[in-house]
Amino acid sequence: MHGPSNVRFAAVLLTAAFALQACHTVAPVSAKPEGPPPKGEVSYALVPTPASGQYQLKRSEHAFGAQSITNEPPVYPSSLVRQQLPETTVRVKAIVNEAGTVTEVRDLDTTTSPEHLLFLAACRDAVMQWRYTPMYLIEEFDDGKGNISHTKKAAPFSLDYAFQFALVNGQPTVTPRQ
């Protein structure tokens, strides 16, 4: 039943469907009001790292500290607000020295688009201002005679964060990435 007349009939139907679709008109989009772009805000979430990437404490060690003191989130780049970009997540690693000062912010993403680089710059600008309490490593020593002593030293550490930039109804918003 797939003879030449059936194939021609199907071709005519498809051509008619395409022709009707081509005649379809789209309602005009209303212009957005001009003015300064809204100021964006950003929030973030600490990204858990796999156990294999974490510092492994010895049985005789424990750590404390490394608590956030200041952590203002990045600002959504105003030059990107008008572009109406889709939701974007930027992942970074904050490298913190023994005193609790951020010394470096590394990009954990492989994207190199101009938009990503602007979001990344906003993240770096903010995270480089963050401060933490020092992280201390305490190691206990037993001399075998019941005498226990310990050492305490500050140690560098790193934390991974995800910053989620989004526009909702044209307004920049950011929510923590889960």
mmCIF file of N, CA and C in Angstrom, residues 51-152:
data_model
loop_
_atom_site.group_PDB
_atom_site.id
_atom_site.type_symbol
_atom_site.label_atom_id
_atom_site.label_comp_id
_atom_site.label_asym_id
_atom_site.label_seq_id
_atom_site.Cartn_x
_atom_site.Cartn_y
_atom_site.Cartn_z
ATOM 1 N N ALA A 51 36.058 12.621 49.399
ATOM 2 C CA ALA A 51 36.958 12.290 50.506
ATOM 3 C C ALA A 51 38.393 12.117 50.031
ATOM 4 N N SER A 52 38.587 11.628 48.815
ATOM 5 C CA SER A 52 39.945 11.408 48.318
ATOM 6 C C SER A 52 40.703 12.709 48.126
ATOM 7 N N GLY A 53 39.979 13.843 47.992
ATOM 8 C CA GLY A 53 40.640 15.118 47.785
ATOM 9 C C GLY A 53 40.871 15.888 49.071
ATOM 10 N N GLN A 54 40.448 15.372 50.201
ATOM 11 C CA GLN A 54 40.590 16.073 51.462
ATOM 12 C C GLN A 54 41.879 15.681 52.165
ATOM 13 N N TYR A 55 42.359 16.595 52.999
ATOM 14 C CA TYR A 55 43.529 16.323 53.806
ATOM 15 C C TYR A 55 43.190 15.153 54.730
ATOM 16 N N GLN A 56 44.074 14.191 54.786
ATOM 17 C CA GLN A 56 43.846 13.013 55.629
ATOM 18 C C GLN A 56 44.579 13.194 56.955
ATOM 19 N N LEU A 57 43.813 13.316 58.022
ATOM 20 C CA LEU A 57 44.410 13.463 59.342
ATOM 21 C C LEU A 57 44.969 12.131 59.821
ATOM 22 N N LYS A 58 46.085 12.197 60.543
ATOM 23 C CA LYS A 58 46.626 10.997 61.184
ATOM 24 C C LYS A 58 45.734 10.664 62.368
ATOM 25 N N ARG A 59 45.869 9.466 62.892
ATOM 26 C CA ARG A 59 45.079 9.076 64.081
ATOM 27 C C ARG A 59 45.350 10.020 65.253
ATOM 28 N N SER A 60 46.553 10.534 65.314
ATOM 29 C CA SER A 60 46.944 11.381 66.441
ATOM 30 C C SER A 60 46.625 12.859 66.205
ATOM 31 N N GLU A 61 45.996 13.198 65.085
ATOM 32 C CA GLU A 61 45.715 14.591 64.748
ATOM 33 C C GLU A 61 44.223 14.906 64.782
ATOM 34 N N HIS A 62 43.929 16.152 65.033
ATOM 35 C CA HIS A 62 42.596 16.692 64.785
ATOM 36 C C HIS A 62 42.759 18.159 64.391
ATOM 37 N N ALA A 63 41.746 18.680 63.742
ATOM 38 C CA ALA A 63 41.811 20.045 63.213
ATOM 39 C C ALA A 63 40.605 20.834 63.691
ATOM 40 N N PHE A 64 40.811 22.126 63.822
ATOM 41 C CA PHE A 64 39.688 23.016 64.114
ATOM 42 C C PHE A 64 39.984 24.374 63.504
ATOM 43 N N GLY A 65 38.968 25.212 63.454
ATOM 44 C CA GLY A 65 39.098 26.532 62.853
ATOM 45 C C GLY A 65 38.567 26.520 61.434
ATOM 46 N N ALA A 66 39.177 27.333 60.573
ATOM 47 C CA ALA A 66 38.777 27.459 59.171
ATOM 48 C C ALA A 66 37.310 27.881 59.048
ATOM 49 N N GLN A 67 36.892 28.773 59.933
ATOM 50 C CA GLN A 67 35.520 29.273 59.899
ATOM 51 C C GLN A 67 35.489 30.628 59.208
ATOM 52 N N SER A 68 34.463 30.847 58.428
ATOM 53 C CA SER A 68 34.318 32.093 57.686
ATOM 54 C C SER A 68 34.074 33.261 58.630
ATOM 55 N N ILE A 69 34.808 34.352 58.404
ATOM 56 C CA ILE A 69 34.613 35.585 59.167
ATOM 57 C C ILE A 69 33.874 36.595 58.301
ATOM 58 N N THR A 70 34.369 36.810 57.071
ATOM 59 C CA THR A 70 33.716 37.700 56.117
ATOM 60 C C THR A 70 33.522 36.934 54.812
ATOM 61 N N ASN A 71 32.362 37.109 54.198
ATOM 62 C CA ASN A 71 32.078 36.378 52.958
ATOM 63 C C ASN A 71 30.978 37.052 52.141
ATOM 64 N N GLU A 72 31.198 38.301 51.782
ATOM 65 C CA GLU A 72 30.234 39.008 50.928
ATOM 66 C C GLU A 72 30.189 38.323 49.568
ATOM 67 N N PRO A 73 29.002 38.044 49.048
ATOM 68 C CA PRO A 73 28.919 37.354 47.750
ATOM 69 C C PRO A 73 29.302 38.273 46.594
ATOM 70 N N PRO A 74 29.621 37.683 45.449
ATOM 71 C CA PRO A 74 29.922 38.486 44.259
ATOM 72 C C PRO A 74 28.697 39.280 43.808
ATOM 73 N N VAL A 75 28.963 40.272 42.979
ATOM 74 C CA VAL A 75 27.905 41.089 42.392
ATOM 75 C C VAL A 75 27.698 40.623 40.955
ATOM 76 N N TYR A 76 26.439 40.434 40.577
ATOM 77 C CA TYR A 76 26.111 40.047 39.202
ATOM 78 C C TYR A 76 26.623 41.156 38.278
ATOM 79 N N PRO A 77 27.474 40.831 37.299
ATOM 80 C CA PRO A 77 28.012 41.877 36.422
ATOM 81 C C PRO A 77 26.902 42.637 35.688
ATOM 82 N N SER A 78 26.854 43.945 35.882
ATOM 83 C CA SER A 78 25.770 44.747 35.285
ATOM 84 C C SER A 78 25.815 44.702 33.761
ATOM 85 N N SER A 79 26.990 44.521 33.184
ATOM 86 C CA SER A 79 27.087 44.467 31.719
ATOM 87 C C SER A 79 26.428 43.218 31.139
ATOM 88 N N LEU A 80 26.166 42.212 31.974
ATOM 89 C CA LEU A 80 25.548 40.972 31.489
ATOM 90 C C LEU A 80 24.042 40.920 31.718
ATOM 91 N N VAL A 81 23.506 41.827 32.528
ATOM 92 C CA VAL A 81 22.080 41.782 32.854
ATOM 93 C C VAL A 81 21.224 41.931 31.598
ATOM 94 N N ARG A 82 21.551 42.884 30.743
ATOM 95 C CA ARG A 82 20.751 43.140 29.534
ATOM 96 C C ARG A 82 20.836 42.004 28.518
ATOM 97 N N GLN A 83 21.819 41.127 28.635
ATOM 98 C CA GLN A 83 21.972 40.032 27.683
ATOM 99 C C GLN A 83 20.982 38.889 27.926
ATOM 100 N N GLN A 84 20.300 38.918 29.067
ATOM 101 C CA GLN A 84 19.295 37.904 29.391
ATOM 102 C C GLN A 84 19.874 36.479 29.248
ATOM 103 N N LEU A 85 21.031 36.254 29.854
ATOM 104 C CA LEU A 85 21.713 34.960 29.760
ATOM 105 C C LEU A 85 20.963 33.891 30.542
ATOM 106 N N PRO A 86 21.095 32.646 30.142
ATOM 107 C CA PRO A 86 20.499 31.566 30.939
ATOM 108 C C PRO A 86 21.251 31.443 32.268
ATOM 109 N N GLU A 87 20.651 30.731 33.189
ATOM 110 C CA GLU A 87 21.262 30.506 34.497
ATOM 111 C C GLU A 87 22.685 29.973 34.319
ATOM 112 N N THR A 88 23.605 30.523 35.083
ATOM 113 C CA THR A 88 25.010 30.160 34.962
ATOM 114 C C THR A 88 25.582 29.839 36.330
ATOM 115 N N THR A 89 26.293 28.727 36.428
ATOM 116 C CA THR A 89 26.966 28.355 37.662
ATOM 117 C C THR A 89 28.470 28.438 37.436
ATOM 118 N N VAL A 90 29.147 29.099 38.355
ATOM 119 C CA VAL A 90 30.594 29.221 38.300
ATOM 120 C C VAL A 90 31.148 28.557 39.560
ATOM 121 N N ARG A 91 32.074 27.623 39.350
ATOM 122 C CA ARG A 91 32.682 26.904 40.478
ATOM 123 C C ARG A 91 34.124 27.370 40.658
ATOM 124 N N VAL A 92 34.471 27.694 41.903
ATOM 125 C CA VAL A 92 35.822 28.159 42.197
ATOM 126 C C VAL A 92 36.374 27.460 43.434
ATOM 127 N N LYS A 93 37.702 27.460 43.533
ATOM 128 C CA LYS A 93 38.399 26.951 44.714
ATOM 129 C C LYS A 93 39.084 28.135 45.372
ATOM 130 N N ALA A 94 38.797 28.357 46.648
ATOM 131 C CA ALA A 94 39.444 29.411 47.427
ATOM 132 C C ALA A 94 40.637 28.795 48.150
ATOM 133 N N ILE A 95 41.845 29.307 47.888
ATOM 134 C CA ILE A 95 43.061 28.851 48.557
ATOM 135 C C ILE A 95 43.322 29.828 49.697
ATOM 136 N N VAL A 96 43.421 29.300 50.923
ATOM 137 C CA VAL A 96 43.525 30.122 52.125
ATOM 138 C C VAL A 96 44.846 29.802 52.828
ATOM 139 N N ASN A 97 45.579 30.842 53.234
ATOM 140 C CA ASN A 97 46.856 30.606 53.906
ATOM 141 C C ASN A 97 46.673 30.343 55.399
ATOM 142 N N GLU A 98 47.791 30.173 56.092
ATOM 143 C CA GLU A 98 47.763 29.833 57.521
ATOM 144 C C GLU A 98 47.104 30.905 58.381
ATOM 145 N N ALA A 99 47.108 32.152 57.920
ATOM 146 C CA ALA A 99 46.514 33.251 58.692
ATOM 147 C C ALA A 99 45.021 33.407 58.430
ATOM 148 N N GLY A 100 44.468 32.670 57.459
ATOM 149 C CA GLY A 100 43.041 32.776 57.149
ATOM 150 C C GLY A 100 42.731 33.745 56.031
ATOM 151 N N THR A 101 43.756 34.170 55.280
ATOM 152 C CA THR A 101 43.585 35.099 54.170
ATOM 153 C C THR A 101 43.535 34.336 52.857
ATOM 154 N N VAL A 102 42.569 34.673 52.010
ATOM 155 C CA VAL A 102 42.485 34.042 50.698
ATOM 156 C C VAL A 102 43.643 34.581 49.859
ATOM 157 N N THR A 103 44.441 33.659 49.304
ATOM 158 C CA THR A 103 45.601 34.056 48.505
ATOM 159 C C THR A 103 45.403 33.809 47.017
ATOM 160 N N GLU A 104 44.426 32.970 46.681
ATOM 161 C CA GLU A 104 44.198 32.643 45.278
ATOM 162 C C GLU A 104 42.775 32.113 45.110
ATOM 163 N N VAL A 105 42.195 32.390 43.945
ATOM 164 C CA VAL A 105 40.882 31.845 43.592
ATOM 165 C C VAL A 105 41.053 31.174 42.235
ATOM 166 N N ARG A 106 40.840 29.868 42.193
ATOM 167 C CA ARG A 106 41.025 29.094 40.966
ATOM 168 C C ARG A 106 39.683 28.765 40.330
ATOM 169 N N ASP A 107 39.655 28.818 39.015
ATOM 170 C CA ASP A 107 38.473 28.452 38.234
ATOM 171 C C ASP A 107 38.412 26.926 38.145
ATOM 172 N N LEU A 108 37.313 26.326 38.549
ATOM 173 C CA LEU A 108 37.153 24.878 38.479
ATOM 174 C C LEU A 108 36.376 24.445 37.241
ATOM 175 N N ASP A 109 35.964 25.400 36.416
ATOM 176 C CA ASP A 109 35.212 25.097 35.202
ATOM 177 C C ASP A 109 36.145 25.131 33.994
ATOM 178 N N THR A 110 35.708 24.491 32.910
ATOM 179 C CA THR A 110 36.508 24.477 31.684
ATOM 180 C C THR A 110 36.005 25.489 30.663
ATOM 181 N N THR A 111 34.924 26.176 30.962
ATOM 182 C CA THR A 111 34.340 27.154 30.045
ATOM 183 C C THR A 111 35.237 28.391 29.957
ATOM 184 N N THR A 112 35.397 28.916 28.731
ATOM 185 C CA THR A 112 36.214 30.121 28.555
ATOM 186 C C THR A 112 35.464 31.221 27.793
ATOM 187 N N SER A 113 34.141 31.152 27.780
ATOM 188 C CA SER A 113 33.359 32.172 27.072
ATOM 189 C C SER A 113 33.578 33.532 27.741
ATOM 190 N N PRO A 114 33.384 34.619 26.985
ATOM 191 C CA PRO A 114 33.535 35.958 27.581
ATOM 192 C C PRO A 114 32.603 36.170 28.784
ATOM 193 N N GLU A 115 31.390 35.620 28.702
ATOM 194 C CA GLU A 115 30.442 35.768 29.809
ATOM 195 C C GLU A 115 30.963 35.044 31.055
ATOM 196 N N HIS A 116 31.460 33.820 30.864
ATOM 197 C CA HIS A 116 32.004 33.062 32.001
ATOM 198 C C HIS A 116 33.149 33.835 32.646
ATOM 199 N N LEU A 117 34.007 34.418 31.819
ATOM 200 C CA LEU A 117 35.154 35.149 32.359
ATOM 201 C C LEU A 117 34.713 36.366 33.179
ATOM 202 N N LEU A 118 33.603 37.022 32.775
ATOM 203 C CA LEU A 118 33.078 38.136 33.572
ATOM 204 C C LEU A 118 32.491 37.652 34.895
ATOM 205 N N PHE A 119 31.743 36.535 34.852
ATOM 206 C CA PHE A 119 31.216 35.956 36.097
ATOM 207 C C PHE A 119 32.372 35.523 37.001
ATOM 208 N N LEU A 120 33.386 34.902 36.422
ATOM 209 C CA LEU A 120 34.552 34.450 37.187
ATOM 210 C C LEU A 120 35.265 35.632 37.826
ATOM 211 N N ALA A 121 35.421 36.729 37.094
ATOM 212 C CA ALA A 121 36.066 37.922 37.646
ATOM 213 C C ALA A 121 35.277 38.452 38.846
ATOM 214 N N ALA A 122 33.948 38.429 38.749
ATOM 215 C CA ALA A 122 33.113 38.871 39.876
ATOM 216 C C ALA A 122 33.331 37.966 41.082
ATOM 217 N N CYS A 123 33.427 36.661 40.841
ATOM 218 C CA CYS A 123 33.683 35.711 41.931
ATOM 219 C C CYS A 123 35.053 35.970 42.560
ATOM 220 N N ARG A 124 36.071 36.146 41.724
ATOM 221 C CA ARG A 124 37.433 36.399 42.240
ATOM 222 C C ARG A 124 37.470 37.694 43.059
ATOM 223 N N ASP A 125 36.844 38.751 42.534
ATOM 224 C CA ASP A 125 36.846 40.030 43.246
ATOM 225 C C ASP A 125 36.271 39.878 44.649
ATOM 226 N N ALA A 126 35.203 39.123 44.767
ATOM 227 C CA ALA A 126 34.553 38.954 46.068
ATOM 228 C C ALA A 126 35.348 38.008 46.976
ATOM 229 N N VAL A 127 35.697 36.838 46.469
ATOM 230 C CA VAL A 127 36.323 35.807 47.310
ATOM 231 C C VAL A 127 37.705 36.253 47.802
ATOM 232 N N MET A 128 38.428 37.035 47.019
ATOM 233 C CA MET A 128 39.739 37.520 47.468
ATOM 234 C C MET A 128 39.620 38.428 48.699
ATOM 235 N N GLN A 129 38.416 38.931 48.982
ATOM 236 C CA GLN A 129 38.193 39.774 50.160
ATOM 237 C C GLN A 129 37.770 38.969 51.390
ATOM 238 N N TRP A 130 37.446 37.695 51.207
ATOM 239 C CA TRP A 130 36.969 36.871 52.307
ATOM 240 C C TRP A 130 38.085 36.607 53.318
ATOM 241 N N ARG A 131 37.675 36.402 54.574
ATOM 242 C CA ARG A 131 38.612 36.068 55.650
ATOM 243 C C ARG A 131 38.049 34.888 56.440
ATOM 244 N N TYR A 132 38.959 34.083 56.957
ATOM 245 C CA TYR A 132 38.622 32.903 57.748
ATOM 246 C C TYR A 132 39.447 32.913 59.025
ATOM 247 N N THR A 133 38.966 32.187 60.033
ATOM 248 C CA THR A 133 39.832 31.930 61.178
ATOM 249 C C THR A 133 40.881 30.927 60.713
ATOM 250 N N PRO A 134 42.086 30.971 61.290
ATOM 251 C CA PRO A 134 43.087 29.994 60.868
ATOM 252 C C PRO A 134 42.625 28.569 61.163
ATOM 253 N N MET A 135 43.101 27.640 60.348
ATOM 254 C CA MET A 135 42.852 26.227 60.619
ATOM 255 C C MET A 135 44.068 25.710 61.384
ATOM 256 N N TYR A 136 43.804 25.101 62.528
ATOM 257 C CA TYR A 136 44.885 24.557 63.341
ATOM 258 C C TYR A 136 44.857 23.042 63.305
ATOM 259 N N LEU A 137 46.045 22.469 63.197
ATOM 260 C CA LEU A 137 46.219 21.027 63.324
ATOM 261 C C LEU A 137 46.847 20.771 64.683
ATOM 262 N N ILE A 138 46.220 19.908 65.452
ATOM 263 C CA ILE A 138 46.720 19.522 66.764
ATOM 264 C C ILE A 138 47.159 18.064 66.652
ATOM 265 N N GLU A 139 48.388 17.794 67.047
ATOM 266 C CA GLU A 139 48.874 16.412 67.037
ATOM 267 C C GLU A 139 49.300 16.041 68.450
ATOM 268 N N GLU A 140 48.781 14.910 68.907
ATOM 269 C CA GLU A 140 49.101 14.428 70.246
ATOM 270 C C GLU A 140 50.184 13.359 70.167
ATOM 271 N N PHE A 141 51.076 13.375 71.156
ATOM 272 C CA PHE A 141 52.151 12.398 71.230
ATOM 273 C C PHE A 141 52.095 11.706 72.587
ATOM 274 N N ASP A 142 52.212 10.415 72.597
ATOM 275 C CA ASP A 142 52.266 9.618 73.825
ATOM 276 C C ASP A 142 53.663 9.015 73.893
ATOM 277 N N ASP A 143 54.379 9.295 75.001
ATOM 278 C CA ASP A 143 55.739 8.789 75.114
ATOM 279 C C ASP A 143 55.794 7.332 75.574
ATOM 280 N N GLY A 144 54.644 6.708 75.736
ATOM 281 C CA GLY A 144 54.585 5.310 76.159
ATOM 282 C C GLY A 144 54.613 5.151 77.670
ATOM 283 N N LYS A 145 54.779 6.244 78.402
ATOM 284 C CA LYS A 145 54.836 6.209 79.865
ATOM 285 C C LYS A 145 53.652 6.954 80.464
ATOM 286 N N GLY A 146 52.637 7.215 79.629
ATOM 287 C CA GLY A 146 51.458 7.918 80.105
ATOM 288 C C GLY A 146 51.552 9.424 80.003
ATOM 289 N N ASN A 147 52.639 9.915 79.461
ATOM 290 C CA ASN A 147 52.807 11.362 79.291
ATOM 291 C C ASN A 147 52.369 11.732 77.876
ATOM 292 N N ILE A 148 51.385 12.591 77.807
ATOM 293 C CA ILE A 148 50.870 13.006 76.497
ATOM 294 C C ILE A 148 51.201 14.482 76.297
ATOM 295 N N SER A 149 51.752 14.781 75.152
ATOM 296 C CA SER A 149 52.032 16.168 74.781
ATOM 297 C C SER A 149 51.395 16.428 73.425
ATOM 298 N N HIS A 150 51.348 17.660 73.043
ATOM 299 C CA HIS A 150 50.750 17.967 71.748
ATOM 300 C C HIS A 150 51.442 19.174 71.105
ATOM 301 N N THR A 151 51.286 19.244 69.797
ATOM 302 C CA THR A 151 51.757 20.401 69.042
ATOM 303 C C THR A 151 50.557 21.007 68.341
ATOM 304 N N LYS A 152 50.630 22.303 68.169
ATOM 305 C CA LYS A 152 49.557 23.023 67.482
ATOM 306 C C LYS A 152 50.204 23.884 66.410
#
